[in-house]
Amino acid sequence: QVQLVESGGGLVQAGGSLRLSCAASGLTFSVYAMGWFRQAPGKEREFVAAISLSGGSTYYPDSVKGRFTISRDNVRNTVYLQMNSLKPEDTAVYYCAADQTYGHIRYATSKNEIDYWGQGTQVTVSS
């Protein structure tokens, strides 16, 4: 059974940092592209970051580029999201995602296009 378990969320002041982790099990981690998405109350799920199988390629939307960094450890089967210079508009539930196709992570427009999702971790940024 595939499991993606996020951790590291919490409450932080604007300008602060958080590091999210997503531990994967039940799948061959190194053959999956990984990503992070977020969903704020009343809003659609939004793409945040993607990383290729080897970690050699990453992609971010303009809203987080330069502030967020995605990385992965294929020995620990874990993907990370380092979030710096956090803003109140970054407040959301953050979800980890896994898919065998990197393009699905980068360009997904619905939940159904992604192979696996985690349960999410709440990030709240106070002003």
mmCIF file of N, CA and C in Angstrom:
data_model
loop_
_atom_site.group_PDB
_atom_site.id
_atom_site.type_symbol
_atom_site.label_atom_id
_atom_site.label_comp_id
_atom_site.label_asym_id
_atom_site.label_seq_id
_atom_site.Cartn_x
_atom_site.Cartn_y
_atom_site.Cartn_z
ATOM 1 N N GLN A 1 0.849 -1.189 0.000
ATOM 2 C CA GLN A 1 0.000 0.000 0.000
ATOM 3 C C GLN A 1 0.890 1.246 0.000
ATOM 4 N N VAL A 2 0.628 2.122 -0.942
ATOM 5 C CA VAL A 2 1.425 3.344 -1.051
ATOM 6 C C VAL A 2 0.976 4.343 0.010
ATOM 7 N N GLN A 3 1.964 4.922 0.685
ATOM 8 C CA GLN A 3 1.680 5.977 1.648
ATOM 9 C C GLN A 3 2.641 7.137 1.441
ATOM 10 N N LEU A 4 2.096 8.339 1.446
ATOM 11 C CA LEU A 4 2.876 9.571 1.456
ATOM 12 C C LEU A 4 2.475 10.314 2.721
ATOM 13 N N VAL A 5 3.424 10.518 3.623
ATOM 14 C CA VAL A 5 3.117 11.117 4.914
ATOM 15 C C VAL A 5 3.882 12.426 5.057
ATOM 16 N N GLU A 6 3.128 13.521 5.075
ATOM 17 C CA GLU A 6 3.744 14.847 5.217
ATOM 18 C C GLU A 6 3.934 15.200 6.684
ATOM 19 N N SER A 7 4.927 16.027 6.939
ATOM 20 C CA SER A 7 5.165 16.549 8.276
ATOM 21 C C SER A 7 5.896 17.878 8.149
ATOM 22 N N GLY A 8 5.935 18.616 9.266
ATOM 23 C CA GLY A 8 6.689 19.859 9.292
ATOM 24 C C GLY A 8 5.863 21.123 9.193
ATOM 25 N N GLY A 9 4.571 20.976 9.014
ATOM 26 C CA GLY A 9 3.723 22.155 8.963
ATOM 27 C C GLY A 9 3.584 22.793 10.339
ATOM 28 N N GLY A 10 2.977 23.977 10.364
ATOM 29 C CA GLY A 10 2.772 24.659 11.633
ATOM 30 C C GLY A 10 2.451 26.119 11.437
ATOM 31 N N LEU A 11 2.563 26.861 12.527
ATOM 32 C CA LEU A 11 2.287 28.295 12.526
ATOM 33 C C LEU A 11 3.610 29.053 12.548
ATOM 34 N N VAL A 12 3.740 30.013 11.650
ATOM 35 C CA VAL A 12 4.971 30.796 11.570
ATOM 36 C C VAL A 12 4.610 32.243 11.244
ATOM 37 N N GLN A 13 5.434 33.169 11.677
ATOM 38 C CA GLN A 13 5.199 34.578 11.357
ATOM 39 C C GLN A 13 5.678 34.870 9.929
ATOM 40 N N ALA A 14 5.092 35.894 9.361
ATOM 41 C CA ALA A 14 5.509 36.327 8.025
ATOM 42 C C ALA A 14 7.008 36.615 8.025
ATOM 43 N N GLY A 15 7.673 36.168 6.968
ATOM 44 C CA GLY A 15 9.116 36.312 6.868
ATOM 45 C C GLY A 15 9.885 35.122 7.396
ATOM 46 N N GLY A 16 9.183 34.223 8.074
ATOM 47 C CA GLY A 16 9.829 33.057 8.651
ATOM 48 C C GLY A 16 9.981 31.919 7.657
ATOM 49 N N SER A 17 10.462 30.787 8.173
ATOM 50 C CA SER A 17 10.740 29.619 7.337
ATOM 51 C C SER A 17 10.145 28.359 7.947
ATOM 52 N N LEU A 18 9.842 27.424 7.074
ATOM 53 C CA LEU A 18 9.428 26.086 7.472
ATOM 54 C C LEU A 18 10.011 25.097 6.482
ATOM 55 N N ARG A 19 10.226 23.881 6.950
ATOM 56 C CA ARG A 19 10.675 22.808 6.056
ATOM 57 C C ARG A 19 9.695 21.657 6.166
ATOM 58 N N LEU A 20 9.042 21.370 5.066
ATOM 59 C CA LEU A 20 8.118 20.251 5.014
ATOM 60 C C LEU A 20 8.854 18.999 4.536
ATOM 61 N N SER A 21 8.413 17.855 5.049
ATOM 62 C CA SER A 21 8.940 16.570 4.618
ATOM 63 C C SER A 21 7.789 15.682 4.180
ATOM 64 N N CYS A 22 8.081 14.796 3.263
ATOM 65 C CA CYS A 22 7.094 13.810 2.819
ATOM 66 C C CYS A 22 7.814 12.473 2.700
ATOM 67 N N ALA A 23 7.470 11.550 3.587
ATOM 68 C CA ALA A 23 8.069 10.221 3.587
ATOM 69 C C ALA A 23 7.193 9.269 2.786
ATOM 70 N N ALA A 24 7.788 8.616 1.810
ATOM 71 C CA ALA A 24 7.053 7.712 0.934
ATOM 72 C C ALA A 24 7.349 6.260 1.277
ATOM 73 N N SER A 25 6.346 5.425 1.178
ATOM 74 C CA SER A 25 6.514 3.985 1.373
ATOM 75 C C SER A 25 5.563 3.240 0.456
ATOM 76 N N GLY A 26 5.895 1.982 0.188
ATOM 77 C CA GLY A 26 5.026 1.164 -0.648
ATOM 78 C C GLY A 26 5.198 1.381 -2.133
ATOM 79 N N LEU A 27 6.184 2.152 -2.523
ATOM 80 C CA LEU A 27 6.463 2.360 -3.941
ATOM 81 C C LEU A 27 7.968 2.453 -4.158
ATOM 82 N N THR A 28 8.383 2.279 -5.402
ATOM 83 C CA THR A 28 9.793 2.425 -5.743
ATOM 84 C C THR A 28 10.057 3.913 -5.946
ATOM 85 N N PHE A 29 10.506 4.556 -4.897
ATOM 86 C CA PHE A 29 10.564 6.015 -4.838
ATOM 87 C C PHE A 29 11.354 6.611 -5.998
ATOM 88 N N SER A 30 12.437 5.969 -6.386
ATOM 89 C CA SER A 30 13.342 6.557 -7.375
ATOM 90 C C SER A 30 12.758 6.606 -8.788
ATOM 91 N N VAL A 31 11.614 5.952 -9.024
ATOM 92 C CA VAL A 31 11.004 6.003 -10.357
ATOM 93 C C VAL A 31 9.809 6.934 -10.397
ATOM 94 N N TYR A 32 9.634 7.700 -9.330
ATOM 95 C CA TYR A 32 8.528 8.649 -9.257
ATOM 96 C C TYR A 32 9.036 10.082 -9.206
ATOM 97 N N ALA A 33 8.473 10.921 -10.056
ATOM 98 C CA ALA A 33 8.620 12.349 -9.875
ATOM 99 C C ALA A 33 7.779 12.744 -8.666
ATOM 100 N N MET A 34 8.231 13.770 -7.977
ATOM 101 C CA MET A 34 7.530 14.182 -6.762
ATOM 102 C C MET A 34 7.174 15.659 -6.843
ATOM 103 N N GLY A 35 6.179 16.029 -6.090
ATOM 104 C CA GLY A 35 5.786 17.430 -6.108
ATOM 105 C C GLY A 35 5.056 17.833 -4.859
ATOM 106 N N TRP A 36 4.865 19.131 -4.751
ATOM 107 C CA TRP A 36 4.073 19.707 -3.672
ATOM 108 C C TRP A 36 2.985 20.582 -4.286
ATOM 109 N N PHE A 37 1.815 20.489 -3.689
ATOM 110 C CA PHE A 37 0.677 21.329 -4.038
ATOM 111 C C PHE A 37 0.133 21.928 -2.756
ATOM 112 N N ARG A 38 -0.701 22.926 -2.896
ATOM 113 C CA ARG A 38 -1.342 23.505 -1.713
ATOM 114 C C ARG A 38 -2.765 23.914 -2.038
ATOM 115 N N GLN A 39 -3.571 23.956 -0.989
ATOM 116 C CA GLN A 39 -4.962 24.367 -1.156
ATOM 117 C C GLN A 39 -5.382 25.209 0.029
ATOM 118 N N ALA A 40 -5.754 26.435 -0.264
ATOM 119 C CA ALA A 40 -6.266 27.347 0.746
ATOM 120 C C ALA A 40 -7.789 27.214 0.805
ATOM 121 N N PRO A 41 -8.398 27.585 1.929
ATOM 122 C CA PRO A 41 -9.864 27.480 2.052
ATOM 123 C C PRO A 41 -10.582 28.222 0.932
ATOM 124 N N GLY A 42 -11.501 27.527 0.284
ATOM 125 C CA GLY A 42 -12.296 28.147 -0.768
ATOM 126 C C GLY A 42 -11.584 28.315 -2.094
ATOM 127 N N LYS A 43 -10.373 27.761 -2.200
ATOM 128 C CA LYS A 43 -9.613 27.906 -3.442
ATOM 129 C C LYS A 43 -9.282 26.553 -4.044
ATOM 130 N N GLU A 44 -8.911 26.572 -5.325
ATOM 131 C CA GLU A 44 -8.507 25.358 -6.004
ATOM 132 C C GLU A 44 -7.116 24.917 -5.512
ATOM 133 N N ARG A 45 -6.850 23.615 -5.668
ATOM 134 C CA ARG A 45 -5.520 23.111 -5.353
ATOM 135 C C ARG A 45 -4.524 23.707 -6.342
ATOM 136 N N GLU A 46 -3.382 24.159 -5.818
ATOM 137 C CA GLU A 46 -2.413 24.925 -6.596
ATOM 138 C C GLU A 46 -1.065 24.223 -6.599
ATOM 139 N N PHE A 47 -0.450 24.145 -7.773
ATOM 140 C CA PHE A 47 0.880 23.559 -7.892
ATOM 141 C C PHE A 47 1.919 24.469 -7.232
ATOM 142 N N VAL A 48 2.869 23.858 -6.502
ATOM 143 C CA VAL A 48 3.877 24.618 -5.775
ATOM 144 C C VAL A 48 5.293 24.286 -6.240
ATOM 145 N N ALA A 49 5.579 22.998 -6.445
ATOM 146 C CA ALA A 49 6.950 22.627 -6.822
ATOM 147 C C ALA A 49 6.952 21.211 -7.372
ATOM 148 N N ALA A 50 7.897 20.944 -8.274
ATOM 149 C CA ALA A 50 8.076 19.605 -8.824
ATOM 150 C C ALA A 50 9.554 19.282 -8.891
ATOM 151 N N ILE A 51 9.866 17.983 -8.760
ATOM 152 C CA ILE A 51 11.249 17.536 -8.871
ATOM 153 C C ILE A 51 11.259 16.226 -9.637
ATOM 154 N N SER A 52 12.229 16.091 -10.519
ATOM 155 C CA SER A 52 12.322 14.909 -11.360
ATOM 156 C C SER A 52 12.833 13.705 -10.575
ATOM 157 N N LEU A 53 12.867 12.558 -11.227
ATOM 158 C CA LEU A 53 13.224 11.299 -10.575
ATOM 159 C C LEU A 53 14.590 11.377 -9.882
ATOM 160 N N SER A 54 15.561 11.939 -10.566
ATOM 161 C CA SER A 54 16.922 12.008 -10.019
ATOM 162 C C SER A 54 17.150 13.252 -9.176
ATOM 163 N N GLY A 55 16.230 14.195 -9.258
ATOM 164 C CA GLY A 55 16.412 15.473 -8.576
ATOM 165 C C GLY A 55 17.130 16.505 -9.416
ATOM 166 N N GLY A 56 17.473 16.154 -10.639
ATOM 167 C CA GLY A 56 18.242 17.059 -11.474
ATOM 168 C C GLY A 56 17.447 18.188 -12.084
ATOM 169 N N SER A 57 16.144 18.060 -12.051
ATOM 170 C CA SER A 57 15.295 19.098 -12.623
ATOM 171 C C SER A 57 14.218 19.483 -11.620
ATOM 172 N N THR A 58 14.025 20.770 -11.439
ATOM 173 C CA THR A 58 12.971 21.276 -10.556
ATOM 174 C C THR A 58 12.198 22.370 -11.278
ATOM 175 N N TYR A 59 11.001 22.616 -10.785
ATOM 176 C CA TYR A 59 10.152 23.622 -11.427
ATOM 177 C C TYR A 59 9.240 24.239 -10.392
ATOM 178 N N TYR A 60 9.068 25.569 -10.500
ATOM 179 C CA TYR A 60 8.236 26.304 -9.551
ATOM 180 C C TYR A 60 7.382 27.321 -10.291
ATOM 181 N N PRO A 61 6.211 27.609 -9.775
ATOM 182 C CA PRO A 61 5.454 28.730 -10.331
ATOM 183 C C PRO A 61 6.060 30.040 -9.835
ATOM 184 N N ASP A 62 5.722 31.121 -10.490
ATOM 185 C CA ASP A 62 6.272 32.419 -10.120
ATOM 186 C C ASP A 62 5.939 32.821 -8.685
ATOM 187 N N SER A 63 4.810 32.335 -8.170
ATOM 188 C CA SER A 63 4.359 32.734 -6.840
ATOM 189 C C SER A 63 5.318 32.294 -5.733
ATOM 190 N N VAL A 64 6.111 31.265 -5.973
ATOM 191 C CA VAL A 64 7.026 30.775 -4.934
ATOM 192 C C VAL A 64 8.480 30.737 -5.383
ATOM 193 N N LYS A 65 8.728 31.005 -6.654
ATOM 194 C CA LYS A 65 10.086 30.923 -7.184
ATOM 195 C C LYS A 65 11.003 31.876 -6.429
ATOM 196 N N GLY A 66 12.154 31.361 -6.033
ATOM 197 C CA GLY A 66 13.113 32.162 -5.269
ATOM 198 C C GLY A 66 12.916 32.093 -3.768
ATOM 199 N N ARG A 67 11.769 31.584 -3.339
ATOM 200 C CA ARG A 67 11.492 31.462 -1.900
ATOM 201 C C ARG A 67 11.419 30.010 -1.448
ATOM 202 N N PHE A 68 10.917 29.140 -2.321
ATOM 203 C CA PHE A 68 10.749 27.733 -1.984
ATOM 204 C C PHE A 68 11.772 26.896 -2.741
ATOM 205 N N THR A 69 12.228 25.813 -2.101
ATOM 206 C CA THR A 69 13.162 24.888 -2.743
ATOM 207 C C THR A 69 12.717 23.459 -2.468
ATOM 208 N N ILE A 70 12.546 22.690 -3.529
ATOM 209 C CA ILE A 70 12.202 21.287 -3.396
ATOM 210 C C ILE A 70 13.469 20.455 -3.562
ATOM 211 N N SER A 71 13.562 19.385 -2.776
ATOM 212 C CA SER A 71 14.694 18.472 -2.887
ATOM 213 C C SER A 71 14.218 17.073 -2.535
ATOM 214 N N ARG A 72 15.030 16.090 -2.838
ATOM 215 C CA ARG A 72 14.647 14.717 -2.529
ATOM 216 C C ARG A 72 15.862 13.911 -2.116
ATOM 217 N N ASP A 73 15.597 12.882 -1.327
ATOM 218 C CA ASP A 73 16.616 11.935 -0.884
ATOM 219 C C ASP A 73 16.128 10.555 -1.283
ATOM 220 N N ASN A 74 16.715 10.005 -2.322
ATOM 221 C CA ASN A 74 16.253 8.705 -2.835
ATOM 222 C C ASN A 74 16.727 7.527 -1.990
ATOM 223 N N VAL A 75 17.543 7.782 -0.992
ATOM 224 C CA VAL A 75 17.902 6.728 -0.031
ATOM 225 C C VAL A 75 16.875 6.692 1.096
ATOM 226 N N ARG A 76 16.481 7.857 1.563
ATOM 227 C CA ARG A 76 15.487 7.947 2.649
ATOM 228 C C ARG A 76 14.048 7.969 2.130
ATOM 229 N N ASN A 77 13.873 7.923 0.799
ATOM 230 C CA ASN A 77 12.522 7.939 0.204
ATOM 231 C C ASN A 77 11.718 9.135 0.704
ATOM 232 N N THR A 78 12.351 10.276 0.708
ATOM 233 C CA THR A 78 11.726 11.473 1.257
ATOM 234 C C THR A 78 11.922 12.660 0.318
ATOM 235 N N VAL A 79 10.889 13.468 0.212
ATOM 236 C CA VAL A 79 10.975 14.720 -0.530
ATOM 237 C C VAL A 79 10.740 15.861 0.453
ATOM 238 N N TYR A 80 11.433 16.961 0.221
ATOM 239 C CA TYR A 80 11.385 18.095 1.133
ATOM 240 C C TYR A 80 10.924 19.352 0.405
ATOM 241 N N LEU A 81 10.373 20.268 1.172
ATOM 242 C CA LEU A 81 10.064 21.589 0.638
ATOM 243 C C LEU A 81 10.539 22.614 1.662
ATOM 244 N N GLN A 82 11.608 23.298 1.344
ATOM 245 C CA GLN A 82 12.115 24.375 2.185
ATOM 246 C C GLN A 82 11.409 25.656 1.775
ATOM 247 N N MET A 83 10.741 26.280 2.727
ATOM 248 C CA MET A 83 9.959 27.485 2.447
ATOM 249 C C MET A 83 10.538 28.646 3.254
ATOM 250 N N ASN A 84 11.032 29.640 2.559
ATOM 251 C CA ASN A 84 11.606 30.831 3.188
ATOM 252 C C ASN A 84 10.781 32.058 2.843
ATOM 253 N N SER A 85 10.999 33.115 3.589
ATOM 254 C CA SER A 85 10.302 34.390 3.349
ATOM 255 C C SER A 85 8.802 34.176 3.205
ATOM 256 N N LEU A 86 8.249 33.440 4.126
ATOM 257 C CA LEU A 86 6.832 33.084 4.026
ATOM 258 C C LEU A 86 5.937 34.308 4.146
ATOM 259 N N LYS A 87 4.816 34.235 3.422
ATOM 260 C CA LYS A 87 3.836 35.321 3.397
ATOM 261 C C LYS A 87 2.493 34.783 3.864
ATOM 262 N N PRO A 88 1.624 35.653 4.358
ATOM 263 C CA PRO A 88 0.288 35.187 4.771
ATOM 264 C C PRO A 88 -0.449 34.455 3.645
ATOM 265 N N GLU A 89 -0.232 34.851 2.415
ATOM 266 C CA GLU A 89 -0.909 34.188 1.293
ATOM 267 C C GLU A 89 -0.368 32.784 1.015
ATOM 268 N N ASP A 90 0.690 32.372 1.698
ATOM 269 C CA ASP A 90 1.172 30.995 1.598
ATOM 270 C C ASP A 90 0.393 30.052 2.516
ATOM 271 N N THR A 91 -0.485 30.609 3.333
ATOM 272 C CA THR A 91 -1.291 29.790 4.239
ATOM 273 C C THR A 91 -2.173 28.829 3.452
ATOM 274 N N ALA A 92 -2.056 27.544 3.759
ATOM 275 C CA ALA A 92 -2.799 26.516 3.035
ATOM 276 C C ALA A 92 -2.475 25.153 3.636
ATOM 277 N N VAL A 93 -3.210 24.154 3.206
ATOM 278 C CA VAL A 93 -2.815 22.771 3.447
ATOM 279 C C VAL A 93 -1.895 22.363 2.305
ATOM 280 N N TYR A 94 -0.739 21.839 2.649
ATOM 281 C CA TYR A 94 0.259 21.448 1.662
ATOM 282 C C TYR A 94 0.237 19.935 1.480
ATOM 283 N N TYR A 95 0.167 19.521 0.217
ATOM 284 C CA TYR A 95 0.066 18.113 -0.126
ATOM 285 C C TYR A 95 1.273 17.653 -0.922
ATOM 286 N N CYS A 96 1.746 16.488 -0.597
ATOM 287 C CA CYS A 96 2.797 15.822 -1.343
ATOM 288 C C CYS A 96 2.151 14.977 -2.444
ATOM 289 N N ALA A 97 2.802 14.886 -3.591
ATOM 290 C CA ALA A 97 2.268 14.121 -4.713
ATOM 291 C C ALA A 97 3.369 13.310 -5.377
ATOM 292 N N ALA A 98 2.989 12.152 -5.900
ATOM 293 C CA ALA A 98 3.929 11.282 -6.601
ATOM 294 C C ALA A 98 3.315 10.816 -7.914
ATOM 295 N N ASP A 99 4.114 10.858 -8.964
ATOM 296 C CA ASP A 99 3.650 10.382 -10.266
ATOM 297 C C ASP A 99 4.846 9.919 -11.067
ATOM 298 N N GLN A 100 4.666 8.878 -11.870
ATOM 299 C CA GLN A 100 5.781 8.358 -12.648
ATOM 300 C C GLN A 100 6.149 9.267 -13.818
ATOM 301 N N THR A 101 5.301 10.236 -14.091
ATOM 302 C CA THR A 101 5.571 11.167 -15.190
ATOM 303 C C THR A 101 5.782 12.574 -14.642
ATOM 304 N N TYR A 102 6.964 13.107 -14.849
ATOM 305 C CA TYR A 102 7.300 14.443 -14.342
ATOM 306 C C TYR A 102 6.331 15.487 -14.882
ATOM 307 N N GLY A 103 5.944 15.343 -16.096
ATOM 308 C CA GLY A 103 5.030 16.306 -16.685
ATOM 309 C C GLY A 103 3.676 16.336 -16.011
ATOM 310 N N HIS A 104 3.243 15.204 -15.480
ATOM 311 C CA HIS A 104 1.965 15.186 -14.768
ATOM 312 C C HIS A 104 2.038 16.050 -13.522
ATOM 313 N N ILE A 105 3.167 16.031 -12.830
ATOM 314 C CA ILE A 105 3.324 16.857 -11.633
ATOM 315 C C ILE A 105 3.320 18.331 -12.039
ATOM 316 N N ARG A 106 4.047 18.660 -13.085
ATOM 317 C CA ARG A 106 4.195 20.061 -13.487
ATOM 318 C C ARG A 106 2.908 20.652 -14.037
ATOM 319 N N TYR A 107 2.147 19.853 -14.765
ATOM 320 C CA TYR A 107 1.031 20.411 -15.526
ATOM 321 C C TYR A 107 -0.343 19.906 -15.111
ATOM 322 N N ALA A 108 -0.426 19.182 -14.005
ATOM 323 C CA ALA A 108 -1.704 18.632 -13.589
ATOM 324 C C ALA A 108 -2.732 19.734 -13.371
ATOM 325 N N THR A 109 -3.932 19.496 -13.858
ATOM 326 C CA THR A 109 -5.020 20.443 -13.653
ATOM 327 C C THR A 109 -6.122 19.851 -12.782
ATOM 328 N N SER A 110 -5.979 18.583 -12.413
ATOM 329 C CA SER A 110 -6.945 17.971 -11.501
ATOM 330 C C SER A 110 -6.240 16.909 -10.676
ATOM 331 N N LYS A 111 -6.832 16.598 -9.533
ATOM 332 C CA LYS A 111 -6.270 15.589 -8.631
ATOM 333 C C LYS A 111 -6.132 14.240 -9.303
ATOM 334 N N ASN A 112 -7.051 13.917 -10.193
ATOM 335 C CA ASN A 112 -7.081 12.601 -10.808
ATOM 336 C C ASN A 112 -5.904 12.328 -11.737
ATOM 337 N N GLU A 113 -5.169 13.358 -12.112
ATOM 338 C CA GLU A 113 -4.049 13.186 -13.030
ATOM 339 C C GLU A 113 -2.788 12.720 -12.317
ATOM 340 N N ILE A 114 -2.805 12.716 -10.984
ATOM 341 C CA ILE A 114 -1.641 12.346 -10.185
ATOM 342 C C ILE A 114 -1.855 10.959 -9.586
ATOM 343 N N ASP A 115 -0.778 10.149 -9.606
ATOM 344 C CA ASP A 115 -0.898 8.769 -9.119
ATOM 345 C C ASP A 115 -1.251 8.697 -7.628
ATOM 346 N N TYR A 116 -0.495 9.425 -6.800
ATOM 347 C CA TYR A 116 -0.675 9.316 -5.350
ATOM 348 C C TYR A 116 -0.583 10.684 -4.673
ATOM 349 N N TRP A 117 -1.367 10.805 -3.601
ATOM 350 C CA TRP A 117 -1.390 12.027 -2.792
ATOM 351 C C TRP A 117 -1.203 11.683 -1.325
ATOM 352 N N GLY A 118 -0.572 12.620 -0.612
ATOM 353 C CA GLY A 118 -0.546 12.517 0.834
ATOM 354 C C GLY A 118 -1.793 13.133 1.432
ATOM 355 N N GLN A 119 -1.882 13.096 2.766
ATOM 356 C CA GLN A 119 -3.062 13.604 3.455
ATOM 357 C C GLN A 119 -2.986 15.107 3.729
ATOM 358 N N GLY A 120 -1.800 15.663 3.625
ATOM 359 C CA GLY A 120 -1.657 17.101 3.784
ATOM 360 C C GLY A 120 -1.167 17.515 5.153
ATOM 361 N N THR A 121 -0.529 18.677 5.192
ATOM 362 C CA THR A 121 -0.084 19.279 6.448
ATOM 363 C C THR A 121 -0.383 20.769 6.389
ATOM 364 N N GLN A 122 -0.896 21.297 7.488
ATOM 365 C CA GLN A 122 -1.339 22.688 7.515
ATOM 366 C C GLN A 122 -0.150 23.627 7.737
ATOM 367 N N VAL A 123 -0.099 24.653 6.916
ATOM 368 C CA VAL A 123 0.873 25.736 7.092
ATOM 369 C C VAL A 123 0.086 27.025 7.266
ATOM 370 N N THR A 124 0.343 27.714 8.368
ATOM 371 C CA THR A 124 -0.333 28.978 8.644
ATOM 372 C C THR A 124 0.711 30.060 8.862
ATOM 373 N N VAL A 125 0.610 31.130 8.089
ATOM 374 C CA VAL A 125 1.557 32.239 8.184
ATOM 375 C C VAL A 125 0.797 33.449 8.703
ATOM 376 N N SER A 126 1.208 33.922 9.859
ATOM 377 C CA SER A 126 0.541 35.080 10.469
ATOM 378 C C SER A 126 1.232 36.377 10.044
ATOM 379 N N SER A 127 0.425 37.428 9.956
ATOM 380 C CA SER A 127 0.980 38.717 9.510
ATOM 381 C C SER A 127 1.474 39.550 10.684
#
